[in-house]
PDB file of C-alpha atoms in Angstrom:
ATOM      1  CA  UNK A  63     125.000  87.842 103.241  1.00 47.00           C
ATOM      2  CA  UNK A  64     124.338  90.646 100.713  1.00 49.00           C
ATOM      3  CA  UNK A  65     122.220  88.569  98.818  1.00 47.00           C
ATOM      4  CA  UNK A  66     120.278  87.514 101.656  1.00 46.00           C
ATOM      5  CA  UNK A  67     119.578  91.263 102.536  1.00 44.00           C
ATOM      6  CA  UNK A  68     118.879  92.112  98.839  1.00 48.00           C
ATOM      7  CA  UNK A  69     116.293  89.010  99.003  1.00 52.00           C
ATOM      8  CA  UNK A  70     114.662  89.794 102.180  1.00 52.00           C
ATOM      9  CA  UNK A  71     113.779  93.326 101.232  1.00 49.00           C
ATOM     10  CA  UNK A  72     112.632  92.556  97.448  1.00 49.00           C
ATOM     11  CA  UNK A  73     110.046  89.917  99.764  1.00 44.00           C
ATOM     12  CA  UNK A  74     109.449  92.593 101.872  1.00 48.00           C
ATOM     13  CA  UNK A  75     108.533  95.016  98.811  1.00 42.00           C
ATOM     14  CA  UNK A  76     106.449  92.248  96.790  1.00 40.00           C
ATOM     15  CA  UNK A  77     104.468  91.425 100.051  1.00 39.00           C
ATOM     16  CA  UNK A  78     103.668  95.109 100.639  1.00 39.00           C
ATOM     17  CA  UNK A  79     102.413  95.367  97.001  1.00 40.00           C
ATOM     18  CA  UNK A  80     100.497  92.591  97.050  1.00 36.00           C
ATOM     19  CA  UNK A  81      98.624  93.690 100.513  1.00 39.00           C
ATOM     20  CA  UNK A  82      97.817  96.847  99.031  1.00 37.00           C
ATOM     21  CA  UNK A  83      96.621  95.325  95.601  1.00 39.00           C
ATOM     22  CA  UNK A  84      94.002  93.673  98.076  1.00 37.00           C
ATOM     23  CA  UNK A  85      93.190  96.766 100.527  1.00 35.00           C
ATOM     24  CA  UNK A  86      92.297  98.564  97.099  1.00 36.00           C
ATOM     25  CA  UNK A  87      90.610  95.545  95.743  1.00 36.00           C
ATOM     26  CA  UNK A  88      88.523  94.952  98.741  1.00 38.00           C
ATOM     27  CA  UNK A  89      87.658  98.923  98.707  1.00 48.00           C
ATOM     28  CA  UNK A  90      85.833  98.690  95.626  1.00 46.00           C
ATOM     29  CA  UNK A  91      84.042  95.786  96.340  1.00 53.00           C
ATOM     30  CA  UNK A  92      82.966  98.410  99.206  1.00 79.00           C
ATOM     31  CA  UNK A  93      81.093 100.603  96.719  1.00 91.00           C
ATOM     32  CA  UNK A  94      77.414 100.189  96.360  1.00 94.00           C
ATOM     33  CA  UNK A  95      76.126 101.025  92.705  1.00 96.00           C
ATOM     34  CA  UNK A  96      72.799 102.177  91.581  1.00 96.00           C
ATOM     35  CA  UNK A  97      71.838 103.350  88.291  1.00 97.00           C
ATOM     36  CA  UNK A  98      69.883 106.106  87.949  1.00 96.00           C
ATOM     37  CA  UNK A  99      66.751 106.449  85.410  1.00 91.00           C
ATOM     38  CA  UNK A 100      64.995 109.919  84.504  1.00 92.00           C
ATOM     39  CA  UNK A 101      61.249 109.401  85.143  1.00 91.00           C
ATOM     40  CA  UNK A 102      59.775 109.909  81.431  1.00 91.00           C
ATOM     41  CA  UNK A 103      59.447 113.465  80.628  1.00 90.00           C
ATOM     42  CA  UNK A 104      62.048 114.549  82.802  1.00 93.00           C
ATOM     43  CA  UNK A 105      66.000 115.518  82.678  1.00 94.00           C
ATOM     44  CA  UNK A 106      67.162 114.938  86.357  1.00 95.00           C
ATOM     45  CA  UNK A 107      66.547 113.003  89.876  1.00 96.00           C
ATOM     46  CA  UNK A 108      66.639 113.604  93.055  1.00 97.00           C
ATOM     47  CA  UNK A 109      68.339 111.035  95.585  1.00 97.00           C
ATOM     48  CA  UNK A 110      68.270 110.793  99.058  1.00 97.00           C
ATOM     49  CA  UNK A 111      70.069 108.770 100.658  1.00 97.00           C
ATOM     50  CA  UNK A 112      73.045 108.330 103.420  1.00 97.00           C
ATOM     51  CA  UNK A 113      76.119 106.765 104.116  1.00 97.00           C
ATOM     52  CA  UNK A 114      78.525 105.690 107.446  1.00 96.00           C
ATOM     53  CA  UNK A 115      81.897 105.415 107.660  1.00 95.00           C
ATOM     54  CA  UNK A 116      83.706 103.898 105.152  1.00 95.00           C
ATOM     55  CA  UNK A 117      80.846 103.152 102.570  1.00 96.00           C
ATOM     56  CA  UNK A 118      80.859 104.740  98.988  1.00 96.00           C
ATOM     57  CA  UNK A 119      78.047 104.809  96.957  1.00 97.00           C
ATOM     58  CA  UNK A 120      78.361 105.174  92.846  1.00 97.00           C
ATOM     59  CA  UNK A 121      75.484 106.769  91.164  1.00 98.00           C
ATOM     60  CA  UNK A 122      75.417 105.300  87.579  1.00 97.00           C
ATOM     61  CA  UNK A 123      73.486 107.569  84.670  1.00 96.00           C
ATOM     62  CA  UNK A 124      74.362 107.441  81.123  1.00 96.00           C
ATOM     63  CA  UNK A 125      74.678 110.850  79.444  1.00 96.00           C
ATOM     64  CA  UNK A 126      76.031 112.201  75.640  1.00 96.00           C
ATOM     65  CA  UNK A 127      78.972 113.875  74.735  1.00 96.00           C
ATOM     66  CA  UNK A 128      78.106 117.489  74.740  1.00 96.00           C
ATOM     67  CA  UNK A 129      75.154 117.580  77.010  1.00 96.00           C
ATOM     68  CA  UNK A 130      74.953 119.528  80.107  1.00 97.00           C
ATOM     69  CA  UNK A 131      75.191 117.412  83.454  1.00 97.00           C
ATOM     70  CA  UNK A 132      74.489 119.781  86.685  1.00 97.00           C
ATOM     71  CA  UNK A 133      75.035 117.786  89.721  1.00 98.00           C
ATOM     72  CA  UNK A 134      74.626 118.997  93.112  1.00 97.00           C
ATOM     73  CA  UNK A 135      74.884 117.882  96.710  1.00 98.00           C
ATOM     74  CA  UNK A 136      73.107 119.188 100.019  1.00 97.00           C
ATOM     75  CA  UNK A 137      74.125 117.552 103.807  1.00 97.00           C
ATOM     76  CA  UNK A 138      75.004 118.744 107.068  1.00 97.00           C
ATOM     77  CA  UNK A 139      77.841 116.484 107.452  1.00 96.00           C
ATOM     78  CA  UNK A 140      81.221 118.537 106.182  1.00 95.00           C
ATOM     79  CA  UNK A 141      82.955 115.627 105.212  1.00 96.00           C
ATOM     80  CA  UNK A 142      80.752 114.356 102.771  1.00 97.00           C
ATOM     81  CA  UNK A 143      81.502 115.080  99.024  1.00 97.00           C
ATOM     82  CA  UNK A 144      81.037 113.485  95.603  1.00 97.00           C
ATOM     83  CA  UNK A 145      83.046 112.690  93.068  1.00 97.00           C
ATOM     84  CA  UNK A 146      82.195 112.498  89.341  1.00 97.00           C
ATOM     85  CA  UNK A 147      83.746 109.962  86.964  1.00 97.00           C
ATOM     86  CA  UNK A 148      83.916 109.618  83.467  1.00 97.00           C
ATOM     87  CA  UNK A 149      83.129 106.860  81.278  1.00 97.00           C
ATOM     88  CA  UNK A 150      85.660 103.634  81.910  1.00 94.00           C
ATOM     89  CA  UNK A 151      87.540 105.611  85.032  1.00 94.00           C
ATOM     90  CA  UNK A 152      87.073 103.853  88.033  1.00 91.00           C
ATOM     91  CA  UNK A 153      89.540 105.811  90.234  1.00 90.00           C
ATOM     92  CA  UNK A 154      90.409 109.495  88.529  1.00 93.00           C
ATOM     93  CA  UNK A 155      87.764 111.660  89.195  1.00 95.00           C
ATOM     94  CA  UNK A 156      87.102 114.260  86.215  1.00 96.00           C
ATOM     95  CA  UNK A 157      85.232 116.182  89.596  1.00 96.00           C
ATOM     96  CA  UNK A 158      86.001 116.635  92.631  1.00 96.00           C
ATOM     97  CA  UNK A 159      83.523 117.685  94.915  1.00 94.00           C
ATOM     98  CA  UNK A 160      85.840 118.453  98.204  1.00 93.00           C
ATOM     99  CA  UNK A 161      87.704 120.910  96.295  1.00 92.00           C
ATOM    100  CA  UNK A 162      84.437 122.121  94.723  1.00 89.00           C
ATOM    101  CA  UNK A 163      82.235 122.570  97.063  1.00 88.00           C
ATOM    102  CA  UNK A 164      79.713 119.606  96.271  1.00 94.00           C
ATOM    103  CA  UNK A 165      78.937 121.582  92.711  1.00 96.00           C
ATOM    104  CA  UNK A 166      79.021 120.645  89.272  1.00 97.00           C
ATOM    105  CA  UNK A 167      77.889 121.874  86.173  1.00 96.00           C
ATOM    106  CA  UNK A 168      79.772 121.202  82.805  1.00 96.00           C
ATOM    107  CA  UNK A 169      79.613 120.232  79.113  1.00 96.00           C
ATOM    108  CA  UNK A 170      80.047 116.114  79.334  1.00 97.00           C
ATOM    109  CA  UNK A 171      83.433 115.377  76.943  1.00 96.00           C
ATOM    110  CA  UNK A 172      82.492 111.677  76.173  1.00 96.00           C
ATOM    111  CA  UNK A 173      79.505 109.778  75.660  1.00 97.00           C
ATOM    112  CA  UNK A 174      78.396 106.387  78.114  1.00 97.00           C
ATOM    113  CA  UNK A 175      77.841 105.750  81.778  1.00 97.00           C
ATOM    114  CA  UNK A 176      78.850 108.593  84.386  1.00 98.00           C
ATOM    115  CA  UNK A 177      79.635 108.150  87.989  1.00 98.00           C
ATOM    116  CA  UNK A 178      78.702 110.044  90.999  1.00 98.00           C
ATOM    117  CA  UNK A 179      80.608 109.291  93.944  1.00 97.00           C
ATOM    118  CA  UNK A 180      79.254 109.839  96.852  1.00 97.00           C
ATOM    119  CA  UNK A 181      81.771 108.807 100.177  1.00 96.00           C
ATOM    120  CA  UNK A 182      82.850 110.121 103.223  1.00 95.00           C
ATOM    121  CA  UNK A 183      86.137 111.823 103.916  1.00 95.00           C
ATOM    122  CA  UNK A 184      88.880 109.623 106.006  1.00 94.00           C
ATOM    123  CA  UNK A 185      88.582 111.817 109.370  1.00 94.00           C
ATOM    124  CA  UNK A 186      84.915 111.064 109.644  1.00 95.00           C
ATOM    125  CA  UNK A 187      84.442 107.437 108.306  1.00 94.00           C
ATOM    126  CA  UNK A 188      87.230 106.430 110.916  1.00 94.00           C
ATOM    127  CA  UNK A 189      84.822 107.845 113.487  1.00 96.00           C
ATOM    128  CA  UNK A 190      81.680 105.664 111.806  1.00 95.00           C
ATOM    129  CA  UNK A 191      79.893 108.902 111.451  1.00 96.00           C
ATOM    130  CA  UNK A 192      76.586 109.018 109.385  1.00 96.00           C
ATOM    131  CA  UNK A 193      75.953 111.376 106.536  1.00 97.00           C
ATOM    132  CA  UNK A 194      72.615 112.383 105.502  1.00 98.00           C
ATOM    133  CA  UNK A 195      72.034 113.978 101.942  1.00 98.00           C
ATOM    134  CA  UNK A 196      70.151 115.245  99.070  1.00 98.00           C
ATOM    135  CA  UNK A 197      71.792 114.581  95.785  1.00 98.00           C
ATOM    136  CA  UNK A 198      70.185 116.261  92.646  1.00 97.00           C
ATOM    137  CA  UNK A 199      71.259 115.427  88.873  1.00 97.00           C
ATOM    138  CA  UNK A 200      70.229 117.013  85.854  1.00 97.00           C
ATOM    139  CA  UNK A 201      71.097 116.686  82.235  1.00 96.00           C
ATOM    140  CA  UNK A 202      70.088 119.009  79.149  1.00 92.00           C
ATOM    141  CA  UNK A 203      70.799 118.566  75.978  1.00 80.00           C
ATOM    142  CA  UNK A 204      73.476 120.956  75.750  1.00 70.00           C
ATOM    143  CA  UNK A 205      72.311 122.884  72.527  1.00 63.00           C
TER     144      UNK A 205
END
């Protein structure tokens, strides 16, 4: 009977992983990505765009190690932040905008493509709710 018990609950355990290997799975193939050119002559865009409920949208620009990346976020929705990833992260933000208030301005530690996640805290996307913003990105060369 022991081993019964001891089998049932390692299923149990291996089933729960595995649903939750495909919840987070079929959250990022929620995120939209767009990549995000400079017009010529310039060092930053200006997005808007918006979001509802449980969408997540990943800004993609490519940026130097040692420039200057100044990232900024205006909406009237208080539950809307971004997040800012470094090259090959897909999950740790190096920036977190909730904690941050939606403000970023740093020297860039690694060179390649930078993410700006933009997404919708938990209490509102569960309530569908629609966020409206402005998102504004600059980089400088950092000398």
């Amino acid at each position: 009977m022991q081993t019964y018990l001891t089998n049932s609950h390692s299923l149990k355990l291996l089933l729960c992983g595995l649903s939750l290997m495909f919840s987070v799975a079929a959250a990022a193939d929620d995120i939209r990505t767009e990549r995000v050119q400079f017009q010529k002559g310039t060092n930053g865009a200006v997005i808007e765009g918006s979001i509802k409920g449980y969408e997540v949208v990943d800004y993609v620009l490519n940026a130097k190690e040692g420039q200057q990346m100044n990232v900024s976020m205006a909406t009237k929705n208080t539950a809307t932040y971004f997040n800012i990833l470094a090259p090959g992260e897909n999950e740790a933000a190096m920036f977190n905008g909730s904690v941050s208030d939606n403000q970023y301005e740093g020297k860039l530690p690694a060179s390649g493509d930078y993410k700006v996640r933009v997404y919708m805290m938990r209490s509102a996307a569960r309530r569908n709710e629609v966020a409206d913003y402005r998102l504004e990105m600059m980089i400088n060369s950092g000398n």
